[in-house]
CSV table of C-alpha atoms and ligand atoms in Angstrom, one decimal:
chain,number,residue,atom,x,y,z
A,15,UNK,CA,105.2,74.7,101.2
A,16,UNK,CA,104.5,75.7,104.8
A,17,UNK,CA,102.5,78.9,105.1
A,18,UNK,CA,102.1,81.1,108.2
A,19,UNK,CA,99.0,83.4,107.9
A,20,UNK,CA,98.8,86.3,110.4
A,21,UNK,CA,95.4,87.6,111.4
A,22,UNK,CA,92.1,86.5,112.8
A,23,UNK,CA,89.3,88.1,110.8
A,24,UNK,CA,87.0,87.3,107.9
A,25,UNK,CA,89.6,88.3,105.4
A,26,UNK,CA,92.1,85.8,106.9
A,27,UNK,CA,89.4,83.1,107.1
A,28,UNK,CA,88.8,83.6,103.4
A,29,UNK,CA,92.5,83.6,102.6
A,30,UNK,CA,92.9,80.4,104.7
A,31,UNK,CA,90.2,78.7,102.7
A,32,UNK,CA,91.8,79.6,99.4
A,33,UNK,CA,95.2,78.5,100.7
A,34,UNK,CA,93.8,75.2,102.0
A,35,UNK,CA,92.6,74.4,98.5
A,36,UNK,CA,96.0,75.2,96.9
A,37,UNK,CA,97.9,71.8,96.5
A,38,UNK,CA,101.3,73.5,96.9
A,39,UNK,CA,100.3,74.4,100.5
A,40,UNK,CA,101.2,71.4,102.6
A,41,UNK,CA,100.8,73.0,106.0
A,42,UNK,CA,98.8,76.1,107.1
A,43,UNK,CA,99.5,77.8,110.4
A,44,UNK,CA,97.1,80.6,111.4
A,45,UNK,CA,98.2,83.0,114.0
A,46,UNK,CA,96.2,83.7,116.0
A,47,UNK,CA,93.5,82.5,113.7
A,48,UNK,CA,89.8,82.0,114.8
A,49,UNK,CA,87.5,79.1,115.4
A,50,UNK,CA,86.5,79.0,111.7
A,51,UNK,CA,90.1,78.9,110.6
A,52,UNK,CA,90.8,76.1,113.0
A,53,UNK,CA,89.1,73.7,110.6
A,54,UNK,CA,91.6,74.6,107.9
A,55,UNK,CA,94.9,74.9,109.6
A,56,UNK,CA,96.7,74.9,113.0
A,57,UNK,CA,95.9,78.0,115.0
A,58,UNK,CA,98.6,79.2,117.3
A,59,UNK,CA,98.5,82.3,119.6
A,60,UNK,CA,100.7,85.3,118.8
A,61,UNK,CA,100.6,89.0,119.4
A,62,UNK,CA,100.1,90.0,115.8
A,63,UNK,CA,101.4,93.5,116.2
A,64,UNK,CA,104.7,92.4,117.8
A,65,UNK,CA,107.3,92.2,115.0
A,66,UNK,CA,109.8,90.1,117.0
A,67,UNK,CA,107.1,87.7,118.1
A,68,UNK,CA,105.8,87.1,114.6
A,69,UNK,CA,109.3,86.8,113.2
A,70,UNK,CA,110.2,84.2,115.8
A,71,UNK,CA,107.1,82.2,115.1
A,72,UNK,CA,107.9,82.3,111.4
A,73,UNK,CA,111.3,80.7,112.3
A,74,UNK,CA,110.0,78.1,114.7
A,75,UNK,CA,107.2,77.1,112.4
A,76,UNK,CA,109.7,76.7,109.5
A,77,UNK,CA,107.5,78.8,107.3
A,78,UNK,CA,108.3,79.1,103.6
A,79,UNK,CA,105.9,82.0,103.2
A,80,UNK,CA,104.4,84.4,105.7
A,81,UNK,CA,101.2,86.3,104.7
A,82,UNK,CA,100.2,89.3,106.8
A,83,UNK,CA,96.5,89.9,106.5
A,84,UNK,CA,95.6,93.1,108.5
A,85,UNK,CA,97.0,96.6,108.4
A,86,UNK,CA,98.0,97.0,112.0
A,87,UNK,CA,100.8,94.4,112.0
A,88,UNK,CA,102.0,95.8,108.6
A,89,UNK,CA,102.2,99.4,109.9
A,90,UNK,CA,103.9,98.0,113.1
A,91,UNK,CA,106.7,96.6,110.9
A,92,UNK,CA,105.9,92.9,111.1
A,93,UNK,CA,106.8,92.2,107.5
A,94,UNK,CA,110.2,93.9,108.0
A,95,UNK,CA,111.0,91.7,111.0
A,96,UNK,CA,110.1,88.5,109.0
A,97,UNK,CA,112.0,89.6,106.0
A,98,UNK,CA,115.0,90.3,108.2
A,99,UNK,CA,115.0,86.5,109.0
A,100,UNK,CA,115.3,85.7,105.3
A,101,UNK,CA,111.8,84.3,105.1
A,102,UNK,CA,109.6,85.4,102.1
A,103,UNK,CA,106.7,87.5,103.3
A,104,UNK,CA,103.6,88.8,101.5
A,105,UNK,CA,102.9,92.2,102.9
A,106,UNK,CA,104.6,95.6,102.6
A,107,UNK,CA,107.3,97.0,104.9
A,108,UNK,CA,106.2,99.4,107.7
A,109,UNK,CA,107.4,102.3,105.5
A,110,UNK,CA,105.4,101.2,102.4
A,111,UNK,CA,102.3,100.5,104.6
A,112,UNK,CA,102.2,104.2,105.4
A,113,UNK,CA,100.3,104.5,102.1
A,114,UNK,CA,97.4,103.3,104.4
A,115,UNK,CA,98.7,104.3,107.8
A,116,UNK,CA,99.0,108.0,106.9
A,117,UNK,CA,96.4,109.7,104.6
A,118,UNK,CA,98.8,112.6,104.3
A,119,UNK,CA,101.6,110.4,103.0
A,120,UNK,CA,99.2,108.7,100.5
A,121,UNK,CA,98.2,112.2,99.2
A,122,UNK,CA,101.9,113.1,98.9
A,123,UNK,CA,102.7,110.0,96.9
A,124,UNK,CA,99.6,110.5,94.6
A,125,UNK,CA,100.6,114.2,94.0
A,126,UNK,CA,104.2,113.1,93.1
A,127,UNK,CA,103.0,110.3,90.8
A,128,UNK,CA,100.2,112.3,89.1
A,129,UNK,CA,97.5,109.9,90.3
A,130,UNK,CA,94.0,111.4,90.2
A,131,UNK,CA,92.5,111.9,93.6
A,132,UNK,CA,90.3,114.4,95.6
A,133,UNK,CA,92.0,117.8,96.3
A,134,UNK,CA,92.9,117.8,100.0
A,135,UNK,CA,94.4,119.9,102.9
A,136,UNK,CA,96.2,118.5,105.9
A,137,UNK,CA,94.9,120.4,109.0
A,138,UNK,CA,96.3,120.5,112.5
A,139,UNK,CA,94.3,123.4,114.0
A,140,UNK,CA,90.7,124.5,114.2
A,141,UNK,CA,91.5,127.5,112.1
A,142,UNK,CA,93.1,125.4,109.3
A,143,UNK,CA,90.1,123.0,109.5
A,144,UNK,CA,87.6,125.9,109.2
A,145,UNK,CA,89.5,127.3,106.2
A,146,UNK,CA,89.6,123.9,104.4
A,147,UNK,CA,85.9,123.2,105.1
A,148,UNK,CA,85.0,126.5,103.6
A,149,UNK,CA,87.3,126.1,100.6
A,150,UNK,CA,85.7,122.8,99.6
A,151,UNK,CA,82.1,123.4,100.8
A,152,UNK,CA,79.5,120.7,101.5
A,153,UNK,CA,79.3,117.8,101.6
A,154,UNK,CA,82.3,117.9,103.9
A,155,UNK,CA,84.8,115.0,104.1
A,156,UNK,CA,87.0,114.8,107.2
A,157,UNK,CA,89.5,112.0,107.7
A,158,UNK,CA,91.5,111.2,110.8
A,159,UNK,CA,95.1,111.0,109.5
A,160,UNK,CA,95.9,107.6,111.3
A,161,UNK,CA,94.5,104.1,111.1
A,162,UNK,CA,90.9,103.9,112.2
A,163,UNK,CA,89.5,100.7,110.8
A,164,UNK,CA,87.4,102.5,108.3
A,165,UNK,CA,85.6,104.5,110.9
A,166,UNK,CA,87.8,107.6,111.1
A,167,UNK,CA,86.1,109.3,108.2
A,168,UNK,CA,83.0,111.3,108.2
A,169,UNK,CA,81.1,112.6,105.2
A,170,UNK,CA,78.4,115.1,106.2
A,171,UNK,CA,76.4,118.1,105.1
A,172,UNK,CA,76.7,119.5,108.7
A,173,UNK,CA,79.6,121.9,109.1
A,174,UNK,CA,79.4,121.8,112.9
A,175,UNK,CA,79.7,118.0,112.9
A,176,UNK,CA,82.6,118.1,110.4
A,177,UNK,CA,84.4,120.7,112.5
A,178,UNK,CA,83.8,118.7,115.7
A,179,UNK,CA,85.4,115.6,114.1
A,180,UNK,CA,88.3,117.6,112.9
A,181,UNK,CA,88.9,119.1,116.3
A,182,UNK,CA,88.7,115.6,117.9
A,183,UNK,CA,91.5,114.2,115.9
A,184,UNK,CA,95.2,115.4,116.2
A,185,UNK,CA,95.7,115.7,112.4
A,186,UNK,CA,93.0,115.5,109.7
A,187,UNK,CA,92.8,115.5,106.0
A,188,UNK,CA,89.9,117.5,104.7
A,189,UNK,CA,89.1,117.0,101.1
A,190,UNK,CA,86.9,117.6,98.1
A,191,UNK,CA,83.7,115.4,98.0
A,192,UNK,CA,83.8,112.7,95.3
A,193,UNK,CA,80.5,111.6,93.8
A,194,UNK,CA,79.9,108.5,91.8
A,195,UNK,CA,80.0,104.8,92.5
A,196,UNK,CA,82.9,103.4,94.5
A,197,UNK,CA,85.0,100.4,93.4
A,198,UNK,CA,87.8,98.4,95.1
A,199,UNK,CA,90.6,96.9,93.0
A,200,UNK,CA,93.2,94.8,94.7
A,201,UNK,CA,96.6,94.8,93.0
A,202,UNK,CA,99.1,92.1,94.0
A,203,UNK,CA,102.6,93.6,93.7
A,204,UNK,CA,106.1,92.2,94.0
A,205,UNK,CA,107.6,95.7,94.0
A,206,UNK,CA,108.1,95.8,90.2
A,207,UNK,CA,105.3,93.7,88.6
A,208,UNK,CA,101.7,93.9,89.5
A,209,UNK,CA,98.5,92.0,88.8
A,210,UNK,CA,94.9,93.1,89.4
A,211,UNK,CA,92.1,91.0,90.9
A,212,UNK,CA,88.5,91.3,89.8
A,213,UNK,CA,86.9,94.7,90.7
A,214,UNK,CA,84.5,94.6,93.7
A,215,UNK,CA,82.2,96.9,95.4
A,216,UNK,CA,81.8,97.3,99.1
A,217,UNK,CA,78.8,98.6,101.1
A,218,UNK,CA,80.3,100.9,103.8
A,219,UNK,CA,77.4,102.4,105.7
A,220,UNK,CA,75.6,100.5,108.5
A,221,UNK,CA,72.1,101.3,107.2
A,222,UNK,CA,70.2,100.2,104.2
A,223,UNK,CA,70.3,102.6,101.2
A,224,UNK,CA,73.7,103.8,102.4
A,225,UNK,CA,72.5,105.6,105.6
A,226,UNK,CA,74.1,105.9,109.0
A,227,UNK,CA,77.8,105.9,110.0
A,228,UNK,CA,80.6,104.2,108.1
A,229,UNK,CA,81.7,100.7,109.0
A,230,UNK,CA,84.5,98.5,107.9
A,231,UNK,CA,82.1,97.2,105.2
A,232,UNK,CA,78.7,95.4,105.5
A,233,UNK,CA,78.8,93.5,102.3
A,234,UNK,CA,80.4,93.2,98.9
A,235,UNK,CA,80.0,91.7,95.5
A,236,UNK,CA,82.1,91.0,92.4
A,237,UNK,CA,82.6,91.3,89.5
A,238,UNK,CA,80.8,94.6,88.6
A,239,UNK,CA,78.5,93.9,85.6
A,240,UNK,CA,78.0,97.7,85.1
A,241,UNK,CA,81.6,98.7,85.1
A,242,UNK,CA,83.4,99.8,81.9
A,243,UNK,CA,85.3,97.0,80.2
A,244,UNK,CA,88.6,98.9,80.5
A,245,UNK,CA,88.2,99.7,84.2
A,246,UNK,CA,91.0,97.5,85.5
A,247,UNK,CA,93.3,98.5,82.7
A,248,UNK,CA,92.7,102.1,83.5
A,249,UNK,CA,93.3,101.5,87.2
A,250,UNK,CA,96.6,99.8,86.5
A,251,UNK,CA,97.8,102.4,84.1
A,252,UNK,CA,96.6,105.6,85.9
A,253,UNK,CA,96.7,104.5,89.5
A,254,UNK,CA,98.5,101.4,90.5
A,255,UNK,CA,101.6,101.4,88.2
A,256,UNK,CA,102.5,105.1,88.9
A,257,UNK,CA,102.0,104.7,92.6
A,258,UNK,CA,104.1,101.5,92.8
A,259,UNK,CA,106.8,103.2,90.6
A,260,UNK,CA,106.8,106.3,92.8
A,261,UNK,CA,107.3,104.1,95.9
A,262,UNK,CA,110.0,102.0,94.3
A,263,UNK,CA,111.7,105.2,93.1
A,264,UNK,CA,111.9,106.4,96.7
A,265,UNK,CA,113.5,103.1,97.8
A,266,UNK,CA,110.3,101.8,99.3
A,267,UNK,CA,109.3,98.9,97.1
A,268,UNK,CA,105.7,97.8,97.8
A,269,UNK,CA,105.4,94.0,98.1
A,270,UNK,CA,101.8,93.0,99.0
A,271,UNK,CA,98.3,94.2,98.1
A,272,UNK,CA,97.9,97.8,97.0
A,273,UNK,CA,94.2,98.2,97.6
A,274,UNK,CA,92.9,100.9,95.3
A,275,UNK,CA,89.7,102.4,96.6
A,276,UNK,CA,88.2,104.5,93.7
A,277,UNK,CA,85.3,106.7,92.9
A,278,UNK,CA,84.1,106.7,89.3
A,279,UNK,CA,83.2,110.4,89.2
A,280,UNK,CA,81.6,112.5,86.4
A,281,UNK,CA,85.2,113.8,85.9
A,282,UNK,CA,86.7,110.3,85.7
A,283,UNK,CA,88.3,107.8,88.0
A,284,UNK,CA,89.7,109.2,91.3
A,285,UNK,CA,91.4,107.5,94.3
A,286,UNK,CA,89.4,107.7,97.5
A,287,UNK,CA,92.0,105.8,99.5
A,288,UNK,CA,94.8,103.4,99.4
A,289,UNK,CA,95.1,100.4,101.7
A,290,UNK,CA,98.1,98.1,102.2
A,291,UNK,CA,96.1,94.8,102.4
A,292,UNK,CA,93.1,93.1,100.9
A,293,UNK,CA,89.8,94.8,101.7
A,294,UNK,CA,87.3,93.0,103.9
A,295,UNK,CA,84.6,91.9,103.1
A,296,UNK,CA,85.4,92.4,99.4
A,297,UNK,CA,88.2,89.8,99.3
A,298,UNK,CA,85.7,87.2,100.7
A,299,UNK,CA,83.7,87.6,97.4
A,300,UNK,CA,86.8,88.0,95.2
A,301,UNK,CA,88.5,84.8,96.4
A,302,UNK,CA,85.2,82.8,95.9
A,303,UNK,CA,85.8,83.3,92.1
A,304,UNK,CA,89.6,83.0,91.9
A,305,UNK,CA,90.9,79.8,90.3
A,306,UNK,CA,94.6,80.8,90.4
A,307,UNK,CA,96.2,79.0,93.4
A,308,UNK,CA,96.5,81.7,96.0
A,309,UNK,CA,99.6,80.3,97.8
A,310,UNK,CA,101.6,80.1,94.5
A,311,UNK,CA,100.5,83.7,93.6
A,312,UNK,CA,101.5,85.2,96.9
A,313,UNK,CA,104.8,83.3,97.1
A,314,UNK,CA,105.7,84.6,93.6
A,315,UNK,CA,104.9,88.2,94.8
A,316,UNK,CA,106.9,87.7,98.0
A,317,UNK,CA,109.9,86.5,96.1
A,318,UNK,CA,109.9,89.0,93.2
A,319,UNK,CA,108.8,86.5,90.6
A,320,UNK,CA,105.3,87.8,89.7
A,321,UNK,CA,106.5,88.4,86.1
A,322,UNK,CA,106.7,84.6,85.7
A,323,UNK,CA,103.0,84.1,86.7
A,324,UNK,CA,100.5,84.2,83.8
A,325,UNK,CA,97.2,85.9,83.9
A,326,UNK,CA,95.0,85.3,86.9
A,327,UNK,CA,92.1,82.8,86.3
A,328,UNK,CA,88.6,83.4,87.4
A,329,UNK,CA,85.4,81.4,87.6
A,330,UNK,CA,82.5,82.5,85.5
A,331,UNK,CA,79.7,84.1,87.5
A,332,UNK,CA,79.5,86.3,90.5
A,333,UNK,CA,80.0,86.3,94.3
A,334,UNK,CA,78.2,88.2,97.0
A,335,UNK,CA,79.2,88.6,100.7
A,336,UNK,CA,76.7,89.6,103.4
A,337,UNK,CA,78.2,90.6,106.8
A,338,UNK,CA,76.4,89.7,110.0
A,339,UNK,CA,77.3,92.2,112.7
A,340,UNK,CA,76.8,92.3,116.4
A,341,UNK,CA,74.2,94.5,118.0
A,342,UNK,CA,75.5,98.1,118.4
A,343,UNK,CA,78.1,98.0,115.6
A,344,UNK,CA,79.8,100.3,114.5
A,345,UNK,CA,79.4,101.8,118.0
A,346,UNK,CA,79.8,99.9,121.2
A,347,UNK,CA,78.8,96.3,120.6
A,348,UNK,CA,77.2,93.7,122.8
A,349,UNK,CA,79.5,90.7,122.7
A,350,UNK,CA,79.7,87.2,124.1
A,351,UNK,CA,76.3,85.9,122.9
A,352,UNK,CA,76.0,82.4,121.5
A,353,UNK,CA,76.3,82.0,117.8
A,354,UNK,CA,74.8,79.2,115.6
A,355,UNK,CA,74.8,78.5,111.9
A,356,UNK,CA,78.5,79.6,111.5
A,357,UNK,CA,80.0,76.3,110.3
A,358,UNK,CA,78.4,76.2,106.8
A,359,UNK,CA,80.6,76.3,103.7
A,360,UNK,CA,80.8,80.0,102.6
A,361,UNK,CA,80.5,81.4,106.1
A,362,UNK,CA,83.7,83.1,107.2
A,363,UNK,CA,84.4,84.0,110.8
A,364,UNK,CA,85.3,87.7,111.5
A,365,UNK,CA,84.6,88.1,115.2
A,366,UNK,CA,84.0,84.8,117.0
A,367,UNK,CA,85.6,82.8,119.8
A,368,UNK,CA,84.9,79.7,121.9
A,369,UNK,CA,83.9,80.3,125.5
A,370,UNK,CA,85.1,78.1,128.4
A,371,UNK,CA,82.5,75.5,127.6
A,372,UNK,CA,83.4,75.3,124.0
A,373,UNK,CA,80.3,77.2,122.8
A,374,UNK,CA,80.9,79.5,119.8
A,375,UNK,CA,80.2,83.1,120.7
A,376,UNK,CA,80.1,86.4,118.8
A,377,UNK,CA,82.9,88.8,119.8
A,378,UNK,CA,83.8,91.5,117.3
A,379,UNK,CA,81.7,94.1,115.6
A,380,UNK,CA,81.5,92.3,112.4
A,381,UNK,CA,80.9,88.6,113.3
A,382,UNK,CA,80.5,86.6,110.1
A,383,UNK,CA,80.7,87.0,106.3
A,384,UNK,CA,78.3,84.9,104.3
A,385,UNK,CA,79.4,84.3,100.8
A,386,UNK,CA,77.3,83.0,98.0
A,387,UNK,CA,78.2,82.3,94.4
A,388,UNK,CA,76.1,81.9,91.2
A,389,UNK,CA,75.8,82.5,87.5
A,390,UNK,CA,74.7,86.1,88.2
A,391,UNK,CA,74.9,88.6,91.1
A,392,UNK,CA,71.2,87.9,91.7
A,393,UNK,CA,71.8,84.2,92.1
A,394,UNK,CA,74.9,84.7,94.3
A,395,UNK,CA,72.9,87.1,96.4
A,396,UNK,CA,70.2,84.5,97.1
A,397,UNK,CA,72.8,82.0,98.3
A,398,UNK,CA,74.5,84.6,100.5
A,399,UNK,CA,71.2,85.6,102.1
A,400,UNK,CA,70.2,82.0,102.7
A,401,UNK,CA,73.4,81.6,104.7
A,402,UNK,CA,72.8,84.9,106.6
A,403,UNK,CA,69.2,83.9,107.4
A,404,UNK,CA,70.6,80.6,108.8
A,405,UNK,CA,72.7,82.4,111.4
A,406,UNK,CA,71.3,82.5,114.9
A,407,UNK,CA,72.6,85.4,117.0
A,408,UNK,CA,70.5,87.5,119.4
A,409,UNK,CA,70.7,91.1,118.2
A,410,UNK,CA,72.6,90.1,115.1
A,411,UNK,CA,72.1,92.5,112.2
A,412,UNK,CA,72.7,92.4,108.5
A,413,UNK,CA,71.7,94.8,105.7
A,414,UNK,CA,69.0,93.4,103.4
A,415,UNK,CA,70.1,95.4,100.4
A,416,UNK,CA,73.6,94.2,99.7
A,417,UNK,CA,74.1,93.9,95.9
A,418,UNK,CA,70.4,94.4,95.3
A,419,UNK,CA,69.3,95.6,91.8
A,420,UNK,CA,72.7,95.1,90.3
B,15,AMP,P1,88.4,106.0,103.5
B,15,AMP,O1,88.8,105.5,104.9
B,15,AMP,O2,89.3,107.1,103.0
B,15,AMP,O3,88.2,105.0,102.6
B,15,AMP,O4,86.9,106.6,103.7
B,15,AMP,C1,85.9,105.8,104.0
B,15,AMP,C2,84.7,106.0,103.2
B,15,AMP,O5,84.3,107.4,103.3
B,15,AMP,C3,84.9,105.8,101.7
B,15,AMP,O6,84.8,104.5,101.3
B,15,AMP,C4,83.8,106.7,101.1
B,15,AMP,O7,82.6,106.0,101.2
B,15,AMP,C5,83.8,107.9,102.0
B,15,AMP,N1,84.7,108.9,101.5
B,15,AMP,C6,86.0,109.0,101.7
B,15,AMP,N2,86.5,110.0,101.0
B,15,AMP,C7,85.5,110.6,100.3
B,15,AMP,C8,85.4,111.7,99.4
B,15,AMP,N3,86.5,112.5,99.1
B,15,AMP,N4,84.2,111.9,98.8
B,15,AMP,C9,83.2,111.1,99.1
B,15,AMP,N5,83.2,110.1,100.0
B,15,AMP,C10,84.3,109.8,100.6
B,16,LIG,N1,86.0,97.1,103.1
B,16,LIG,C1,86.9,98.2,103.2
B,16,LIG,C2,88.2,97.9,103.8
B,16,LIG,O1,88.6,96.8,103.9
B,16,LIG,O2,88.9,98.8,104.1
C-alpha cells in the first residue's frame, strides 16, 4: 500500500520509521516531512493546514492511506477533504478534532458521557475568571480555550498570574486542580471499535523536578511499571468508550487517535485533557515497543475494520525518549545552529532542516527525540541518554531526570 503521512515533527518521524518497517507499506510519502524522514520515504512539500492542497496531493500520489499526524491540520479539516476524495484517512474530521481544539467542547462531551474530569468553568470576562479562581482556590489551573501546542495552560499558586493569563486569552477554561501522576493512553478508533496502546508518561515542564513552564513534552517512557494492572481496561471502560460513543451518537464518529491525558488522583482516575492525535514525545517511546504492523493497524481504523484486528502486540521491556531542545525553549528560541549526532538509529527529528549548503541545522523549539529501549526503564534510559549525549548543538538542552527512579 502507498501511504501519505502528513506532518514534520518527532511524532511523524517515529510514525514513518514504524511504517517503513511494515511490509504492507510499499511506498511512503511524507509531506512535508523532515531531513530525518527523508531517509525513510519521499518528502514532498505541502501546506499541511490547507485541506484542498493535502487532498489533491493524496490523489496525485495515489495514496491508499493518508495519516494525519499533528492537530492543526485535523482541526483545519484536512481529514474531511481527503475523505471527500474517497481515500481512507487516519485522523478525525474537523468537527471530531474539536475534542482537542476546544477545551470547552471537550468538557461538554465529558459531562454528557459521564466521564470523570476536573470540575471547570468557561470564562469570557475578568469577573467570570475571578469568580472561578475563587471558587476552586489554589493551585489555579487556567487554560486557553484554543489550540496552544501544550503551552496555553498555566498551573500556579499565584492568583495575580492566573488572572493575568485569563485576561490575556479570549476565552479560558478555569478548573479544579488535579493531583497525582499523569498518564497518556492513546486509543486507536475506527469510530465504533477502539484499541488502546501501552500507557506512557510524559514530562511536561522544561526544568528538572517538574519546574518551570509547560512545554510540548521534554521526555517520555513506557510502559508504566508502577501503574495498576487494570489501568488500560479502566481507561477504556470509563473514559474512551463513553467518549467515542457520545461523539458517534452526535453523528461525529471519531476515526483516529483519542489521546486520553489522565491524572490518577486520590479520588480515582480523571481526564486532564483529550487530544485528537498521538502525543509527542510519548508516541516515540510507545512505537519503539509495538510489534503490530502500524500501517495495517491504521488502515483498519481508517476503513472501519478495527474489529477484525486482534490484540496489539508489544515487545517485552521498556522505552524512554529524551527530548533535546533549542536554547530558549519554550520561549523564543535561537534557531539555525548546526546540529550533529542526529542520524543515529533511535534519534527522531522534531525541529531540523538543511541549510543552503546541505548542513543539518536545528530549527524548532524541540529539536530531536532520543529513544532508547531495554529490558527495564533504567536500561532504556541509559541508551536514550547515550544518544542525547552524542548530540552536538550549541545551547542545546535536555532534562537529566527523564524516567529517573522509575
Ligand atoms: P493540557 O493542555 O490541558 O494538557 O494541560 C497541560 C498540562 O497542564 C497537563 O499535562 C498538566 O500537567 C497540567 N494540568 C492541566 N490541567 C490540570 C489540572 N486540572 N490539574 C493539574 N494540572 C493540570
Ligand atoms: N506530549 C503531550 C502532547 O503531545 O500533547
